[in-house]
Coordinates of C-alpha atoms and ligand atoms in Angstrom, one line a residue:
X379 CA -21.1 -7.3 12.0
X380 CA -20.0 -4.1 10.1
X381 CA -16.8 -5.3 7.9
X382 CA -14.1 -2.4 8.0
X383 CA -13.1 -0.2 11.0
X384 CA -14.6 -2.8 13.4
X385 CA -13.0 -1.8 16.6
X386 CA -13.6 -3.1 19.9
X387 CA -12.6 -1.2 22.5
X388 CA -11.1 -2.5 25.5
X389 CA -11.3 -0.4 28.4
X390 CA -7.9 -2.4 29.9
X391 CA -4.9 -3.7 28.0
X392 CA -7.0 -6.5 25.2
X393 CA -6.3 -9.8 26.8
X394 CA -6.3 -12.4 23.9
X395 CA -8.9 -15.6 23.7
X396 CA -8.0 -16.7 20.0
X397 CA -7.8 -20.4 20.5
X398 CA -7.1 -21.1 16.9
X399 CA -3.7 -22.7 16.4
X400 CA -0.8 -20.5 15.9
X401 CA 1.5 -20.8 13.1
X402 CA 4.2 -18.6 12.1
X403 CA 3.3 -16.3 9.5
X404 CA 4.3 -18.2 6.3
X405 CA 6.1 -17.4 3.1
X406 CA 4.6 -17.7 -0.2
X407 CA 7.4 -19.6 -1.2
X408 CA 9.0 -16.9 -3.3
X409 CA 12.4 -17.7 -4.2
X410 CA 14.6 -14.6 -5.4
X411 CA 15.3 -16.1 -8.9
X412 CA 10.9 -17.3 -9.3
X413 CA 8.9 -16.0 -12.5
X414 CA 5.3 -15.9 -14.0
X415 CA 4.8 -17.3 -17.3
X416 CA 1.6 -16.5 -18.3
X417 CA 0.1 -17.8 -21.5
X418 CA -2.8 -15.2 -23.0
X419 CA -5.0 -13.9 -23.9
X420 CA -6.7 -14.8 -21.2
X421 CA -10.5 -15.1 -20.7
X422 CA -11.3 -14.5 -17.0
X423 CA -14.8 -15.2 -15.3
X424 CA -15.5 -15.3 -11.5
X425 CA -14.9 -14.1 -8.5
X426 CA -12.4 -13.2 -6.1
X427 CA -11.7 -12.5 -2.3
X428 CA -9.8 -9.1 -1.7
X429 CA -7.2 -9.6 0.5
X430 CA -6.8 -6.9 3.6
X431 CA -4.8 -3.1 2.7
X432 CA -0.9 -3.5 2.8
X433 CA -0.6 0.1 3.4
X434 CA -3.0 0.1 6.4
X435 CA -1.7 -3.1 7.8
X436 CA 1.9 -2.2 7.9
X437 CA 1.0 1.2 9.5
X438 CA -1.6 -0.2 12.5
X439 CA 1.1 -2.6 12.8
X440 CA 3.5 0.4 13.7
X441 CA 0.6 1.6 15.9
X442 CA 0.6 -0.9 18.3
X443 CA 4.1 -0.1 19.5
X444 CA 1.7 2.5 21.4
X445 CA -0.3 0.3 23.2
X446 CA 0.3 -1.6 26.2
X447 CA -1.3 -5.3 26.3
X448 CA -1.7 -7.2 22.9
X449 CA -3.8 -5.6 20.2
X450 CA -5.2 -8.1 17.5
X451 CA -5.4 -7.3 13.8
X452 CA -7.7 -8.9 11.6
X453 CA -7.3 -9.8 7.7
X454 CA -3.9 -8.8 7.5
X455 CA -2.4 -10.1 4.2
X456 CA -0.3 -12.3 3.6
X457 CA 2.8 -10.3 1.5
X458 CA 6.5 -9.9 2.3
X459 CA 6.3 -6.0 3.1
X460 CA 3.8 -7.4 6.2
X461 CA 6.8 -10.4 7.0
X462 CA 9.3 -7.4 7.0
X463 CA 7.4 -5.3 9.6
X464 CA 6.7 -8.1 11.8
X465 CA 10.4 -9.1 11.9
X466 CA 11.2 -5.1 13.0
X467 CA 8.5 -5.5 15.3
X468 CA 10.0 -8.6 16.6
X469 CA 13.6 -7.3 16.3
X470 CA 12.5 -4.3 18.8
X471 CA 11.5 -7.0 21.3
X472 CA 7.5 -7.3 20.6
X473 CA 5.7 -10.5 20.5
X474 CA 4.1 -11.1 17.0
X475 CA 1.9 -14.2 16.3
X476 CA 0.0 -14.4 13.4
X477 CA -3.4 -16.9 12.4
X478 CA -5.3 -17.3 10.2
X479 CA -5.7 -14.2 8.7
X480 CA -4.6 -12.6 12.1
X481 CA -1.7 -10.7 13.7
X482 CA -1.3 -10.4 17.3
X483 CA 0.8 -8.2 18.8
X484 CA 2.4 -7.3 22.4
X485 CA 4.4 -4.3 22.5
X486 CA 5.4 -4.4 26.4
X487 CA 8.6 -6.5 26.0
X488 CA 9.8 -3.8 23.5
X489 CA 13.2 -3.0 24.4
X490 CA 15.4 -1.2 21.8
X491 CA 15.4 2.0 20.2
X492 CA 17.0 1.3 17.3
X493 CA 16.0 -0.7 14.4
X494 CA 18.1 -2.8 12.6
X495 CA 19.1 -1.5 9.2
X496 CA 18.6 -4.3 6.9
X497 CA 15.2 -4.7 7.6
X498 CA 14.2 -1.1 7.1
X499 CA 15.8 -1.4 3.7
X500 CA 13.2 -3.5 2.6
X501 CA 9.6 -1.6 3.4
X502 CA 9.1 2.0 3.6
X503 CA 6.7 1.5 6.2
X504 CA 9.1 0.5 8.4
X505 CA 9.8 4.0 9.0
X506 CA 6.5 4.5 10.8
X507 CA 8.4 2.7 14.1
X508 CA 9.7 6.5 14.5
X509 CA 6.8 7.9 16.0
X510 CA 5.9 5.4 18.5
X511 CA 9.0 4.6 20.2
X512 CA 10.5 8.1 20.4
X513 CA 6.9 9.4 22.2
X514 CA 7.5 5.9 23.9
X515 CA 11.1 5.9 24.8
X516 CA 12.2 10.0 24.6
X517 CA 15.0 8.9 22.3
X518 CA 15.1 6.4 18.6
X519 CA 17.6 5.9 16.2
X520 CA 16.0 4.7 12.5
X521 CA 17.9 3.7 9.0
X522 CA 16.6 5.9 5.9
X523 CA 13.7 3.8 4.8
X524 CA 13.4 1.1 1.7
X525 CA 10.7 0.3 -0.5
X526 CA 10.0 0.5 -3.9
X527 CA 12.5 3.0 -6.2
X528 CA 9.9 5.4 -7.5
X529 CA 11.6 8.4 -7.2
X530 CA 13.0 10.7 -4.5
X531 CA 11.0 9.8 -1.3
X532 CA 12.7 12.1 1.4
X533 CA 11.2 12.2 5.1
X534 CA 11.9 15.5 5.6
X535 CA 8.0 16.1 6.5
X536 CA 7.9 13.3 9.5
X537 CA 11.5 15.0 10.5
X538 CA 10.1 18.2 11.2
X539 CA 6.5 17.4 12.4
X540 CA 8.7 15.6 15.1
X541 CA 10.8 18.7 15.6
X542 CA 7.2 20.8 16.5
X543 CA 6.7 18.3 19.0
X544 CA 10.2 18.9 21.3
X545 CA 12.3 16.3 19.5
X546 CA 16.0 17.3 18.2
X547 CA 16.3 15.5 15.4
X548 CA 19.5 15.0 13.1
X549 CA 19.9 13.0 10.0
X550 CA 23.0 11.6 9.7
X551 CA 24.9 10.4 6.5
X552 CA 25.8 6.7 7.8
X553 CA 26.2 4.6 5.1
X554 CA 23.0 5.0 3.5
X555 CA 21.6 7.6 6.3
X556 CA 20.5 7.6 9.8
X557 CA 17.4 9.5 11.7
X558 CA 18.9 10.0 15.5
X559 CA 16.1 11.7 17.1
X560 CA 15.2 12.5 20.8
X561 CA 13.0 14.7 23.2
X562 CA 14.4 17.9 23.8
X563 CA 13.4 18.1 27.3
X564 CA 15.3 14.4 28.1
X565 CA 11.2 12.8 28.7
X566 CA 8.8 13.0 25.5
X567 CA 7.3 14.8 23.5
X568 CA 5.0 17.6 23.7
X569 CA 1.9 18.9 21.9
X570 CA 2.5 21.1 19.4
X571 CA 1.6 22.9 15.8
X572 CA 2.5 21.6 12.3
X573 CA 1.3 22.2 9.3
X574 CA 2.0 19.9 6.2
X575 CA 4.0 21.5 2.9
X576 CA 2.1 18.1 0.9
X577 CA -0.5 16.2 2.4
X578 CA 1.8 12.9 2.8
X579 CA 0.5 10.1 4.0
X580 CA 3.2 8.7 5.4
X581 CA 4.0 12.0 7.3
X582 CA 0.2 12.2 8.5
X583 CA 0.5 8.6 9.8
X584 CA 4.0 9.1 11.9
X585 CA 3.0 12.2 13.3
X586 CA -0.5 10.7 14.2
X587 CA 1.2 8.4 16.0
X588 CA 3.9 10.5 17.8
X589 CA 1.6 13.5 18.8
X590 CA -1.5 11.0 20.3
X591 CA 1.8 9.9 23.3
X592 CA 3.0 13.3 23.5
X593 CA 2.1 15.7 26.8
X594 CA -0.2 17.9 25.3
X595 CA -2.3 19.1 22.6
X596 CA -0.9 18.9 18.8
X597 CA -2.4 20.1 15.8
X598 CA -1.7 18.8 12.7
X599 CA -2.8 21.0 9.4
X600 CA -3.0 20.1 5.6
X601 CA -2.7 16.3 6.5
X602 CA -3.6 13.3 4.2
X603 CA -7.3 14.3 3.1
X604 CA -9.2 16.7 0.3
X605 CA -12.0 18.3 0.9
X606 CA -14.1 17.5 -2.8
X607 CA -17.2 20.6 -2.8
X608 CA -17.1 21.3 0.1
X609 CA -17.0 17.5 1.6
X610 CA -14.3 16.5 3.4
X611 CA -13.2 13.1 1.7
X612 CA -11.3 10.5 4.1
X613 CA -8.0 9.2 2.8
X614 CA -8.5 5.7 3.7
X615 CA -5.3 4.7 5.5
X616 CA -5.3 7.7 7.9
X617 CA -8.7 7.3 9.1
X618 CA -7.5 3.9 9.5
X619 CA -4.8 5.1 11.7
X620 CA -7.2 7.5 13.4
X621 CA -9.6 5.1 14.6
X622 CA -7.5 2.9 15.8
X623 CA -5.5 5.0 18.2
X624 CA -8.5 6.4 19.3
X625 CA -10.4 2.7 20.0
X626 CA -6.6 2.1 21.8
X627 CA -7.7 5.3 24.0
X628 CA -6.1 8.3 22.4
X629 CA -8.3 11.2 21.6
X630 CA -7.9 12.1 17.6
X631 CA -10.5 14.5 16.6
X632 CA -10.9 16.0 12.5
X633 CA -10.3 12.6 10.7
X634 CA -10.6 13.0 7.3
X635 CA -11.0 17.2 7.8
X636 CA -7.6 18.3 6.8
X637 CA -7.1 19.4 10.5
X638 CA -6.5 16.7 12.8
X639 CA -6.5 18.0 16.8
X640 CA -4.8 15.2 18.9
X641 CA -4.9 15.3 22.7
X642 CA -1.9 13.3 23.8
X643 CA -2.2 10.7 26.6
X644 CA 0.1 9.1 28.3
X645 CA -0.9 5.1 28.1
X646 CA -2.7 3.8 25.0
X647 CA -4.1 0.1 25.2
X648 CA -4.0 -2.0 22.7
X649 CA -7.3 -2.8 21.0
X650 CA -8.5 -4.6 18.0
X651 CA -9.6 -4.0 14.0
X652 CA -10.4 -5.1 11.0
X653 CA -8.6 -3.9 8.2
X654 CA -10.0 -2.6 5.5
X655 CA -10.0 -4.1 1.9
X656 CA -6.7 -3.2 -0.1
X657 CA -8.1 -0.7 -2.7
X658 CA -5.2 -0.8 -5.2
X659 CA -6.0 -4.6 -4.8
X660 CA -9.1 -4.0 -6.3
X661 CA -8.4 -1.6 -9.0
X662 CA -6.1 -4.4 -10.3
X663 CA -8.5 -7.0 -10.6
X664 CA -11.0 -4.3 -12.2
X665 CA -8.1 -3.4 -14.9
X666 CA -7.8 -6.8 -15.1
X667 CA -11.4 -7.4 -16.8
X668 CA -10.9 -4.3 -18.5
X669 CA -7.9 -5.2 -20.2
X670 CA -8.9 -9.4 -21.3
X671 CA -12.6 -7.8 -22.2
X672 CA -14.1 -9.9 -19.5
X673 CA -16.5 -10.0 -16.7
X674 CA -15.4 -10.6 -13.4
X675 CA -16.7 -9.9 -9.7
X676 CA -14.6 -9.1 -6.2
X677 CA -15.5 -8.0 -2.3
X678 CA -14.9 -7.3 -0.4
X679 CA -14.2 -4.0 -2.1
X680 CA -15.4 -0.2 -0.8
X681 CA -16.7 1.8 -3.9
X682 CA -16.2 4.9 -2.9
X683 CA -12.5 3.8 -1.9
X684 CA -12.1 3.1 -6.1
X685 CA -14.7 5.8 -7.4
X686 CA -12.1 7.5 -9.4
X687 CA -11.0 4.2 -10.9
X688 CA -14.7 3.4 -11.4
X689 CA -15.5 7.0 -13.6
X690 CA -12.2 6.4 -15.7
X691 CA -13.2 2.8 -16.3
X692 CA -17.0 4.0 -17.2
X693 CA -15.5 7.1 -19.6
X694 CA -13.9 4.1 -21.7
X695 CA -17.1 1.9 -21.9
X696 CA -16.6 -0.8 -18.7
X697 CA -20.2 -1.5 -17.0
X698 CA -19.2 -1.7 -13.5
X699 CA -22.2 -2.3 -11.2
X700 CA -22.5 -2.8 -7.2
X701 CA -24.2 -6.2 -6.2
X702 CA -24.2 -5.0 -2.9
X703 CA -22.5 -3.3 -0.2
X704 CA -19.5 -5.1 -0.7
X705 CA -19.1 -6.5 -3.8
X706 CA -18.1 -5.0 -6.8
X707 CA -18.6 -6.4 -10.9
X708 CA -16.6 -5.6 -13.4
X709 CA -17.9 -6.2 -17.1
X710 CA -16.0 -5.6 -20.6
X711 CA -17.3 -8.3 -22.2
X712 CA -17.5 -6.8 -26.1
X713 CA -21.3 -8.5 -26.7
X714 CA -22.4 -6.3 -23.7
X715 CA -20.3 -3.3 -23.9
X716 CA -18.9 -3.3 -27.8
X717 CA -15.6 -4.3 -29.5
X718 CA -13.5 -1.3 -27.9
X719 CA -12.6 0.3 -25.4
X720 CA -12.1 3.9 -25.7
X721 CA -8.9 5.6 -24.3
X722 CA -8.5 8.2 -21.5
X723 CA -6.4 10.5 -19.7
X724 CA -5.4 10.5 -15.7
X725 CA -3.3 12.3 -13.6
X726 CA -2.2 11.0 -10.4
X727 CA -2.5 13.0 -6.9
X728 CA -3.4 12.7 -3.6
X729 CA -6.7 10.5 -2.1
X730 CA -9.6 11.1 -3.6
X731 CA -7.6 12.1 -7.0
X732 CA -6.4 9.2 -9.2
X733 CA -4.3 6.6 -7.2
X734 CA -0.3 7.0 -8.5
X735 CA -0.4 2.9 -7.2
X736 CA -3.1 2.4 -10.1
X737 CA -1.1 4.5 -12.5
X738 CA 1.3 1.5 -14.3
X739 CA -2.2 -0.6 -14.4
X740 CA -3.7 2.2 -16.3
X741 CA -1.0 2.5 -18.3
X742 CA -1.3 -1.6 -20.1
X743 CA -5.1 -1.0 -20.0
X744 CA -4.4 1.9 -22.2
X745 CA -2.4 0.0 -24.6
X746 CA -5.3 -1.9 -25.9
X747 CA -8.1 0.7 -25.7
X748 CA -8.1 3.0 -28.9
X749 CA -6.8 6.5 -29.5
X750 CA -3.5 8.3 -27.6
X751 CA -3.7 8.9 -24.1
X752 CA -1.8 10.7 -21.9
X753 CA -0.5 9.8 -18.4
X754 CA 1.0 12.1 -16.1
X755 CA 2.2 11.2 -12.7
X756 CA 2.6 14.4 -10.1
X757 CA 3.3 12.5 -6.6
X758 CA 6.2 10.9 -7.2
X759 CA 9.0 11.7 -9.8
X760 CA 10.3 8.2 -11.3
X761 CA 7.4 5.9 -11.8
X762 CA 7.5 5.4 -15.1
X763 CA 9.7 2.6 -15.4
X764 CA 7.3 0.0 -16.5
X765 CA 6.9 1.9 -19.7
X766 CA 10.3 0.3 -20.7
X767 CA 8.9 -3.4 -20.0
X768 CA 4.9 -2.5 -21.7
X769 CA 7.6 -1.5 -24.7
X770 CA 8.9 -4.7 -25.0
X771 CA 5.5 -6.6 -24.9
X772 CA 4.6 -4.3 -28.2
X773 CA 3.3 -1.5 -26.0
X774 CA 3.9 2.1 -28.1
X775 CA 4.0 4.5 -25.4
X776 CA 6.7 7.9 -25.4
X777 CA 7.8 8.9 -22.1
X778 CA 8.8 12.5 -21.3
X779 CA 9.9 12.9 -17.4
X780 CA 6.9 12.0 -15.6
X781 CA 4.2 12.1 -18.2
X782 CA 3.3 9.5 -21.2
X783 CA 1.4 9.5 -24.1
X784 CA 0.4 5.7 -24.6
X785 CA -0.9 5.0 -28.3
X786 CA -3.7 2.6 -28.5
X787 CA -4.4 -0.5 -30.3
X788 CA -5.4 1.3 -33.5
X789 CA -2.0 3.8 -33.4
X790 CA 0.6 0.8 -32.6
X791 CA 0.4 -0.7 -29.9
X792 CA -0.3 -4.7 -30.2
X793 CA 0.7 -7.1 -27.4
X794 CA 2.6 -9.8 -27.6
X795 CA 4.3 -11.8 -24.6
X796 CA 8.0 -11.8 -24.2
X797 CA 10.5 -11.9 -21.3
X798 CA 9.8 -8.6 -19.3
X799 CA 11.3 -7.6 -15.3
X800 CA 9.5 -6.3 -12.6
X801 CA 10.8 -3.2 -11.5
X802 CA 8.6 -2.1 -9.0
X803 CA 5.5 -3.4 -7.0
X804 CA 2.7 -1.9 -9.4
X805 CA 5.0 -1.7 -12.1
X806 CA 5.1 -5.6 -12.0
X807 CA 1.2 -5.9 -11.7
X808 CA 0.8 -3.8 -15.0
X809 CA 3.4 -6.3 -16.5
X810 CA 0.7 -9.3 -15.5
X811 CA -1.7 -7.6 -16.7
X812 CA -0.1 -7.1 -19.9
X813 CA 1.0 -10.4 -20.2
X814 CA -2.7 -11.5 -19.7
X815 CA -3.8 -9.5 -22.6
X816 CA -0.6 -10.2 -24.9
X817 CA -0.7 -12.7 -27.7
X818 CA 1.6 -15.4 -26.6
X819 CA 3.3 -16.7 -23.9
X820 CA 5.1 -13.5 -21.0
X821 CA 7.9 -14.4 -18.5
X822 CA 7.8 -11.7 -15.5
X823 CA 11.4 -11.4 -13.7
X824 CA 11.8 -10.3 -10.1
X825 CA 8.3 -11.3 -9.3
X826 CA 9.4 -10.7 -5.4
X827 CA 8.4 -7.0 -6.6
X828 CA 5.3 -8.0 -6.7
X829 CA 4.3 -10.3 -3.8
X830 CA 5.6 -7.4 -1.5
X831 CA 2.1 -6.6 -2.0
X832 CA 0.0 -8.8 -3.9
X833 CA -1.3 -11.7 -2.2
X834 CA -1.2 -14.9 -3.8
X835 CA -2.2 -13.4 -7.1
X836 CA -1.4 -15.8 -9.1
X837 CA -4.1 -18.2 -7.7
X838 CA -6.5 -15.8 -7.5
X839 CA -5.9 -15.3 -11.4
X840 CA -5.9 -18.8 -11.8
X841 CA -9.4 -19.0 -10.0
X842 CA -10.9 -16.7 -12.4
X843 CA -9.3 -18.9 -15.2
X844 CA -5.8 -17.5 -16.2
X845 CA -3.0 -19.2 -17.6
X846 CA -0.4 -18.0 -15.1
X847 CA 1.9 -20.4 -13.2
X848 CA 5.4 -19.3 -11.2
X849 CA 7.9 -21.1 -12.3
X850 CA 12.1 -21.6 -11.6
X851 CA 13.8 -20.7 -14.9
X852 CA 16.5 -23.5 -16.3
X853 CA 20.1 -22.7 -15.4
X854 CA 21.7 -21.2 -18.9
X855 CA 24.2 -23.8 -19.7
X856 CA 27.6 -21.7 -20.6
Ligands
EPU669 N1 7.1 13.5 0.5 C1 8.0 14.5 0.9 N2 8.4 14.5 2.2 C2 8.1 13.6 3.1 C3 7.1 12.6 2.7 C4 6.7 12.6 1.4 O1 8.4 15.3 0.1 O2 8.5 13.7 4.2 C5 6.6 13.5 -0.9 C6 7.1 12.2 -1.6 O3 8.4 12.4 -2.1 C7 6.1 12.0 -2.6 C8 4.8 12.5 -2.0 O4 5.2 13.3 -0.9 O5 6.4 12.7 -3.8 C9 3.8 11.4 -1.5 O6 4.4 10.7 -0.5 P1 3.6 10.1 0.7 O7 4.3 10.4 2.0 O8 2.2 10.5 0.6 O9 3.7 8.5 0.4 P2 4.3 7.4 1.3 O10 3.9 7.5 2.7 O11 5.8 7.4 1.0 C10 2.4 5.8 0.8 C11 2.3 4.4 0.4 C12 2.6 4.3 -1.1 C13 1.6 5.2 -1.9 C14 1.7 6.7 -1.3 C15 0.6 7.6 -1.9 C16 2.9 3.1 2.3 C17 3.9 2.2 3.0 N3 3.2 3.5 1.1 O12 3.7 6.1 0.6 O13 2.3 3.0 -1.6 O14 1.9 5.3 -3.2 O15 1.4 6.6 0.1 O16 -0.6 7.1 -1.7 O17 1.9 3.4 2.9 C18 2.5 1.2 -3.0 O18 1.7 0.6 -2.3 O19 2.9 0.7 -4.1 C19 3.1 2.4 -2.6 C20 4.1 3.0 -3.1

C-alpha cells in the first residue's frame, strides 16, 4: 500500500466499517503548570516513528465540513492543536470519534454558523472552518484566530479571496475581532478570480475549500507553491488539501503549479486519507542528532519534504543517508564525521525555501557548531523569541528585528542547562534541544507550547536514550 496521499474514493457518502474500539481522543496528560527537566548532554541512538502532519491534519479536518457522510483520517497525531479542532468540529454539531491513530468525522449534523470564540483562540487552524460552512451555509460568523504569537498574522488574504467569490465580508472589532461573512446573492458562493499578494498557506487552504462548493469556476493565482527551475515544487499541505477534496469529488486541477483552477460542485462526499508524515517533526529529530553529535534514524519521513534541511545539515558536516523510501538516518557522530560541526546561514521563506517552523531549531544547532552564523526570518515578523531563552542556557546570539547572528561554540557560546520558558511551539522544541546538548540539568516552562504539536516527544527522546522526564514543579513555600 503506498503510505501518504492514500485516498479511497467513495463514489457515495464513505460508510464506516472500523470495528476497532472507540475511545475518546485522549490527553497527554499536560497539566498547565508541567515541565521537562532534561539532564545532558545526551547521547541518543535509535530510532523513532514520525507521528502524522499537524498542519495537514487540522486543515483535512476543516475539509470534511464539505463532505456529506463520514470521512475517515488516518495517523492523525495525537497534540492539543488536533483536540482543539475536533472540539470546534464537535461544537458546530459534527460527530468526531477518534481510534487508534484515526479520526472519524460526520459533518451532516452540522448545525451552527458560528464558532465559539474560546476555542478559536487556541489554534490558528481553526480559522479554516470559514471556507466550508459559508460555501455550505451562505452565511458564518468566526472569532480572529489563535495560535502561536509569532508576529502579526492578519487574514486579510482569506477575507478577500472570499470577497472574489460573492461573499460580503466585514471584520468587526468585538472584543478581540469578528469575521461576519455571507453570500452576496443570499445562496453561496460563486466561482470567481483571485490572485495571492503572498503565497499563504493558510489563505490557499480556505480558499481551496470555499471555491471547490461554490457555483462555478474559480481561479486561484500565486497560491502556496514555487516553481524551483522551471519545476513546479508542491507545498506539502496544499496538495494535501488538493487531493482530498478532489478524492471527496471536487474537481481541483494545478496542484502544486502556482495556479490552482477549481470547478465548484455542489455535494462533496466524504472520503478517506492518510496523512502525510509531519515534516517539521522530522527536522527536529534530525537537529536533534546534529546537535548531541549522534546517530539516530526516523520514518516515516519524505526527503524531499526536508531536502532543504538535509543540504544545510550536509554544508555543516552531518552524513544523512536514505535507508529506503521512508526512512531517513541522521549521523554526527565525531569518529565518522569529525569533532565539529561547521556553522551556516538560512533564511526562512515559503515551501520549498527553508521552513520558518525549523528556524528556532536551527538556531540551538548553531550554537554549538563553530564560526557566526546568521539567521534571518522573512515570513513572519516576531519569531525570534527563543533567542532570549538559548541566552540564558549560555547561547551568545545578537538579535536585530528579524535577523540573528548566533556565535558558535568557538566565539562564546557554551551551553549549560538552566530554568528556561517556552514561548512558542518551535521556540520550545529548540529549548529541548538545547537542553539536550547543555552541560547540566534544563527545566522547560509552559511545555503546553510544545505538545500543541509535538507528539509525545518526550518518550520518543527517551526511546532514543535521553534524559528527559516531565515533571510538576514544588509549590515555592512563601
Ligand atoms: N499572511 C498575510 N495575510 C493573510 C495570511 C498570511 O499577510 O491573510 C502572511 C502572514 O502574516 C505571514 C505569512 O503570510 O507573514 C505566512 O503566513 P501563512 O498564511 O503562509 O501561514 P499560516 O497559514 O498562518 C501555516 C502553519 C504555520 C507555518 C506557516 C508557514 C497552520 C495551522 N500553520 O500558518 O505553522 O509556519 O503556515 O509554513 O497550518 C507551526 O506549525 O509552528 C506553524 C506556525
Amino acid at each position: 500500500m503506498a503510505l501518504f496521499c492514500n485516498f479511497s474514493i467513495f463514489p457515495k457518502p464513505f460508510v464506516p466499517s472500523c470495528s476497532s474500539q472507540k475511545t475518546q481522543f485522549s490527553n497527554q496528560n499536560t497539566k498547565q503548570d508541567s515541565i521537562f527537566r532534561i539532564k545532558g548532554p545526551a547521547a541518543l541512538s535509535g530510532h523513532i516513528t514520525i507521528s502524522g502532519s499537524k498542519n495537514s491534519s487540522l486543515a483535512l479536518l476543516a475539509a470534511t465540513l464539505c463532505c456529506s457522510g463520514s470521512s475517515l483520517l488516518h495517523n492523525v497525531p495525537n497534540i492539543s492543536d488536533i483536540q482543539a479542532m475536533a472540539s470546534i468540529l464537535s461544537f458546530l454539531g459534527a460527530k468526531v470519534e477518534s481510534f487508534d491513530g484515526k479520526m472519524m468525522v460526520n459533518s451532516d449534523g452540522v448545525d451552527k454558523v458560528e464558532v465559539d470564540s474560546e476555542e478559536m483562540k487556541k489554534i490558528r487552524g481553526g480559522f479554516f472552518v470559514i471556507g466550508p460552512l459559508l460555501a455550505r451555509f451562505g452565511e458564518v460568523v468566526v472569532a480572529l484566530p489563535g495560535g502561536c504569537d509569532i508576529g502579526k498574522r492578519p487574514v486579510d488574504l482569506h477575507l478577500r479571496g472570499l470577497r472574489a467569490l460573492g461573499s460580503v465580508v466585514e471584520l468587526r472589532q468585538v472584543q478581540d475581532g469578528k469575521v461576519w461573512a455571507h453570500a452576496a446573492n443570499g445562496k453561496g458562493l460563486v466561482g470567481g478570480r483571485f490572485r495571492l499578494d503572498y503565497p499563504s498557506v493558510g489563505a490557499t487552504a480556505t480558499l481551496m475549500m470555499a471555491a471547490s462548493m461554490a457555483d462555478g469556476i474559480t481561479v486561484l493565482s500565486n497560491v502556496a507553491k514555487v516553481m524551483i527551475g522551471g519545476i513546479p515544487t508542491d507545498e506539502p499541505e496544499v496538495v494535501d488539501i488538493a487531493h482530498f477534496l478532489n478524492h471527496s469529488g471536487a474537481l481541483i486541477e494545478g496542484a502544486g503549479t502556482g495556479t490552482l483552477v477549481i470547478w465548484g460542485k455542489s455535494q462533496l462526499y466524504g472520503s478517506e486519507c492518510v496523512i502525510r508524515p509531519d515534516r517539521i517533526e522530522v527536522g527536529t529529530f534530525m537537529i536533534a542528532a546534529a546537535i548531541t553529535r549522534s546517530c539516530i534514524s526516523m520514518s516515516p519521513a519524505i526527503p524531499s519534504s526536508v531536502s532543504c534541511l538535509i543540504d544545510k545539515l550536509s554544508e555543516a558536516g552531518c552524513k544523512i543517508s536514505q535507508l529506503d523510501q521512508h526512512t531517513l538516518r541522521v549521523s554526527a557522530v565525531p569518529a565518522y564525521v569529525g569533532d565539529d560541526l561547521r556553522g551556516f546561514g538560512i533564511k526562512t521563506s515559503p515551501f520549498p525555501g527553508f521552513p520558518t517552523d525549523l528556524q528556532p531549531q536551527i538556531m540551538a544547532l548553531l550554537t554549538t557548531c563553530t564560526g557566526s552564523s546568521l539567521v534571518e526570518e522573512s515570513v513572519f515578523d516576531n519569531r525570534m523569541t527563543h533567542a532570549r531563552e538559548l541566552q540564558k542556557l549560555g547561547a551568545r546570539i545578537q538579535v536585530s528585528k528579524s535577523s540573528a547572528i548566533v556565535f558558535g561554540k568557538d566565539e562564546g557560546s557554551s551551553l549549560c542547562g538552566s530554568p528556561v520558558i517556552a514561548r512558542d511551539l518551535r521556540g520550545g522544541a529548540s529549548l529541548i534541544l538545547a537542553g539536550l546538548a547543555a552541560k547540566g540539568t534544563t527545566e522547560i516552562h509552559k511545555i503546553e507550547h510544545i505538545e500543541r504539536g509535538y507528539e509525545k516527544i518526550d518518550t520518543k527522546l527517551q526511546i532514543l536514550g535521553a534524559d528527559i522526564e516531565r515533571s510538576t514543579p514544588l509549590p515555592v513555600l512563601v
